[in-house]
CSV table of C-alpha atoms in Angstrom, one decimal:
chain,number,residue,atom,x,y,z
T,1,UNK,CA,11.3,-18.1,-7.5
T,2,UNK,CA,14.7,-16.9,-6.4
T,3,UNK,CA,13.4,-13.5,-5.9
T,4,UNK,CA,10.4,-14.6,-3.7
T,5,UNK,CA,12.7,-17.0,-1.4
T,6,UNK,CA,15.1,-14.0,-1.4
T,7,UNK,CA,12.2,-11.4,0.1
T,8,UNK,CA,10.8,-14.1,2.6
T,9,UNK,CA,14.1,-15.4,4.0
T,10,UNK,CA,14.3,-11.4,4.6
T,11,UNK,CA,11.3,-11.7,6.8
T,12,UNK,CA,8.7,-10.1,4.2
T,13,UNK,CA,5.1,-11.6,4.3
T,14,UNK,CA,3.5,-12.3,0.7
T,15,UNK,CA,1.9,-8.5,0.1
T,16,UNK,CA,5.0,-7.0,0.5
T,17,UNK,CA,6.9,-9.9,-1.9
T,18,UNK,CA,4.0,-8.9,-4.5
T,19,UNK,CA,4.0,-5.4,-3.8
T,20,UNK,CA,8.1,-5.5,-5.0
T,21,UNK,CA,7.7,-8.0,-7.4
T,22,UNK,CA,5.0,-6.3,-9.4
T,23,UNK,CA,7.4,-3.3,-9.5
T,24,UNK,CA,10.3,-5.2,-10.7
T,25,UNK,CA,8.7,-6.5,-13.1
T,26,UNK,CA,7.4,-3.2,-14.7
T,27,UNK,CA,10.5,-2.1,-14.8
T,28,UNK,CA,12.1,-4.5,-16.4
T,29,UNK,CA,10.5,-7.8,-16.5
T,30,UNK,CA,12.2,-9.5,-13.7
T,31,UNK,CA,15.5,-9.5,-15.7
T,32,UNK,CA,18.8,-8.5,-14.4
T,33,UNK,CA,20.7,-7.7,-17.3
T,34,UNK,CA,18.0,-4.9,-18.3
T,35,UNK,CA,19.3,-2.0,-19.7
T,36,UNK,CA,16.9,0.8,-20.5
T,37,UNK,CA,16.1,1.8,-23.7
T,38,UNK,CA,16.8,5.9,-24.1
T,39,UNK,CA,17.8,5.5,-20.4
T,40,UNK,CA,20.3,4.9,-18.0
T,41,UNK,CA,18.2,2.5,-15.6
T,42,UNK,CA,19.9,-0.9,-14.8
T,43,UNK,CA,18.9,-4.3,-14.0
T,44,UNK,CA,15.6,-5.2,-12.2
T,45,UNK,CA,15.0,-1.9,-10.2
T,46,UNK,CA,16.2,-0.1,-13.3
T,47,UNK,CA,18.4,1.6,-10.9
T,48,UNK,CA,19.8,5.4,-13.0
T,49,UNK,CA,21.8,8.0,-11.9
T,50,UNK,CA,23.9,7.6,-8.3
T,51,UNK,CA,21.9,4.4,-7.5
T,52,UNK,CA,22.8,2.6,-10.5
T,53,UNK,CA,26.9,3.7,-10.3
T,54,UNK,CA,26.7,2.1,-6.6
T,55,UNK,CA,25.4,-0.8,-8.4
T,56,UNK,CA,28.2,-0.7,-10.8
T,57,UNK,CA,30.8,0.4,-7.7
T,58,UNK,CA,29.3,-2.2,-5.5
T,59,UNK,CA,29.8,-5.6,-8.3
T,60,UNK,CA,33.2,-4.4,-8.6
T,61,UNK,CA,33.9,-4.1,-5.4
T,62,UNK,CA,31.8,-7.9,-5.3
T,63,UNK,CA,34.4,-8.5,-8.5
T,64,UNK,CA,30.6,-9.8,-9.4
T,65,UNK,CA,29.1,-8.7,-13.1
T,66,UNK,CA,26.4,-6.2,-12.7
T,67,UNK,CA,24.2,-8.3,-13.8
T,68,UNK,CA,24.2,-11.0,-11.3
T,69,UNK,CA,20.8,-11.6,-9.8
T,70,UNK,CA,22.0,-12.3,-6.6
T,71,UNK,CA,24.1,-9.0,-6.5
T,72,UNK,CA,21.3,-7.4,-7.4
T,73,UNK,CA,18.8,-8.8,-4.4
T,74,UNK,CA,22.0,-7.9,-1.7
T,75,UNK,CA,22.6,-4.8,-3.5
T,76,UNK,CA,18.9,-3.7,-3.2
T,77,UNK,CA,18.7,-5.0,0.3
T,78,UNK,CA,22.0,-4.3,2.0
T,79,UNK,CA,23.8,-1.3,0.2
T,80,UNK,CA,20.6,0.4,-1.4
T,81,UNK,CA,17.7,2.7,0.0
T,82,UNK,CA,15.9,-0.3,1.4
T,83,UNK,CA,18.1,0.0,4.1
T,84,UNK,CA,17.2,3.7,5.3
T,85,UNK,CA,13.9,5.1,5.5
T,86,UNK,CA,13.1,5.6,2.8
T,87,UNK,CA,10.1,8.1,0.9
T,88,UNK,CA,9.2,10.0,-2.1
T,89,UNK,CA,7.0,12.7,-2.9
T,90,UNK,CA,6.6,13.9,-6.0
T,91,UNK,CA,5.0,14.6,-9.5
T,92,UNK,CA,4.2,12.1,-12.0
T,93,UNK,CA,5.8,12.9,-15.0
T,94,UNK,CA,3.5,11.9,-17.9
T,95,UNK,CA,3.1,9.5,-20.7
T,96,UNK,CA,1.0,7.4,-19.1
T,97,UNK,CA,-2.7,7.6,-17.6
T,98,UNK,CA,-2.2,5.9,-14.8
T,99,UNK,CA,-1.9,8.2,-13.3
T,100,UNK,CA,-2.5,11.3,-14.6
T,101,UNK,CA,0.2,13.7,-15.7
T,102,UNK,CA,1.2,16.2,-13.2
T,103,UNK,CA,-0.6,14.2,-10.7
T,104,UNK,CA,1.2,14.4,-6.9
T,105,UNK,CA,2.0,11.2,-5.3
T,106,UNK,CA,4.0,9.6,-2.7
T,107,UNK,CA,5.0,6.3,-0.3
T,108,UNK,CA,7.1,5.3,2.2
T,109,UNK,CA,8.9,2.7,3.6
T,110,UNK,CA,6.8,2.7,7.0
T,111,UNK,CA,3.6,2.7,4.5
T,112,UNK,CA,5.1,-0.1,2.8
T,113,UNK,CA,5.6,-2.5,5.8
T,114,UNK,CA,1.9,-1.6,7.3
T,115,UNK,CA,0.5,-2.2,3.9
T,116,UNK,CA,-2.4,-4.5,4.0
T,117,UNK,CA,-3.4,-5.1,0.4
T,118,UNK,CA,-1.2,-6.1,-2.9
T,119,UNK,CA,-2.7,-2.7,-4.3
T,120,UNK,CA,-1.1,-0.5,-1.3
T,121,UNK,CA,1.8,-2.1,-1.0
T,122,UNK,CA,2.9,-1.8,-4.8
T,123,UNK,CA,2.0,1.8,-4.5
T,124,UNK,CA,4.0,2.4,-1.7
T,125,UNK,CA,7.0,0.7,-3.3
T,126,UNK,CA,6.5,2.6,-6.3
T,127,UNK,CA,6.2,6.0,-5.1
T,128,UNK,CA,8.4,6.0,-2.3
T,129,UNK,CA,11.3,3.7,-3.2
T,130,UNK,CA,11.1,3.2,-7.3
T,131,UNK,CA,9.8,6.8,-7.5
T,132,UNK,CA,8.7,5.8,-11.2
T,133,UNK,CA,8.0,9.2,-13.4
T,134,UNK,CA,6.2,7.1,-15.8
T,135,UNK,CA,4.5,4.8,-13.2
T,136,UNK,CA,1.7,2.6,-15.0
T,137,UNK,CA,0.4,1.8,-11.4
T,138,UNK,CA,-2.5,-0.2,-12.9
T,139,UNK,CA,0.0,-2.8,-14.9
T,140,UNK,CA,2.3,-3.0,-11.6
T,141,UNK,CA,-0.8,-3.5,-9.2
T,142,UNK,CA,-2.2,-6.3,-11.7
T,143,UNK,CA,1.2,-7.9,-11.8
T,144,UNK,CA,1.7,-7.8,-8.0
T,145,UNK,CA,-1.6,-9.2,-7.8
T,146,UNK,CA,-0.5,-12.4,-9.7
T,147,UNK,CA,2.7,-13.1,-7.7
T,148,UNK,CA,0.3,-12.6,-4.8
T,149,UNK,CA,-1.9,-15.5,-5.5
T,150,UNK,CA,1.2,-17.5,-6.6
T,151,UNK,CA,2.8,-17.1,-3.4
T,152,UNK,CA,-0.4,-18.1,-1.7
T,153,UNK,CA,-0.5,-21.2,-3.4
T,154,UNK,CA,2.5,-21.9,-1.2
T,155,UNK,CA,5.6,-21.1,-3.7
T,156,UNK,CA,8.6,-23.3,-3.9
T,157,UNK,CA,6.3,-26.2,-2.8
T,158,UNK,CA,6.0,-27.9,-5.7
T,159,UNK,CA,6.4,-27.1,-9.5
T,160,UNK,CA,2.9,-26.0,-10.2
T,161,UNK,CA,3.5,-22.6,-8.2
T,162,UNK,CA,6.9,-22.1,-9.9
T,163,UNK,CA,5.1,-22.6,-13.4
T,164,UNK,CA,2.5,-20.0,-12.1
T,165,UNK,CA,5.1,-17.5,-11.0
T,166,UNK,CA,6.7,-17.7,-14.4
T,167,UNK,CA,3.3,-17.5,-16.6
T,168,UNK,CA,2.5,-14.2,-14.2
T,169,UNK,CA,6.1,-12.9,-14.7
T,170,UNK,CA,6.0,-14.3,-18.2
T,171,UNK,CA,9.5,-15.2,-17.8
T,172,UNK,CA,11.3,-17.7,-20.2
T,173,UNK,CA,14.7,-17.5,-17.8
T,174,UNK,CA,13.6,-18.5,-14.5
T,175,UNK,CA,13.9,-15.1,-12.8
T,176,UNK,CA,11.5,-14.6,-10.7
């Protein structure tokens, strides 16, 4: 729930919350202490490379561990490419179907925020901002779709909508 409250607080409406969420959770299943098998991605955006040593910089700097959730959601929004305007372009790398090897895709930030659907939104997020080589669109876009009709159900307002963000995050740790 923290995660939602986080994104609307920020001013986002519910497709864009979804579009994110379904991408965080691909990436590592909504949990901030993910560390990448075989990898070097970090946390919930599975941030690698010179994203994830800001990440590392910036909890330092906090005097925060890493792995602090709510690091993580100022981190992303204040000190990260969400700020700038961001976009990718690219080829997807393989492994998965979804799509195809080798096919080009790309998103951007002002694609992002004139999404209207879960399904554009999460594929602007992930090809723009996540940049995902391996990007199992389909899973993300069925995950986003879930948080989407929890957040409709009017999130936070009771504990029926928190139990049905964390059945479509399955999430035994409160996360989401």
């Amino acid at each position: 729930v923290k995660v939602a409250q986080f994104f609307r607080e920020k001013g986002l409406d519910d497709i864009q919350i979804a579009g994110i969420m379904g991408n965080m959770w691909a990436e590592s299943g909504m949990d901030p202490a993910k560390v990448q098998e075989d990898g070097g991605g970090r946390g919930i955006c599975q941030w690698d490379g010179s994203r994830r040593d800001h990440l590392f910089s910036y909890a330092a700097m906090m005097q925060t561990d890493w792995t602090n959730l709510d690091l993580q959601l100022k981190f992303f929004w204040e000190e990260d490419e969400w700020k700038d305007n961001w976009s990718g372009s690219y080829e997807v790398s393989g492994g998965y179907d979804n799509p195809s090897p080798g096919t080009h895709v790309s998103g951007s930030k002002d694609g992002f925020l004139a999404a209207d659907s879960v399904a554009e939104a999460t594929e602007q997020f992930c090809y723009g901002w996540e940049r995902a080589g391996f990007p199992r669109i389909n899973e993300r876009i069925a995950k986003a779709e879930e948080y989407y009709l929890a957040l409709q159900s009017g999130l936070g307002s009771d504990s029926y909508v928190n139990a049905a963000i964390a059945i479509a995050n399955d999430d035994s740790h409160g996360y989401s």
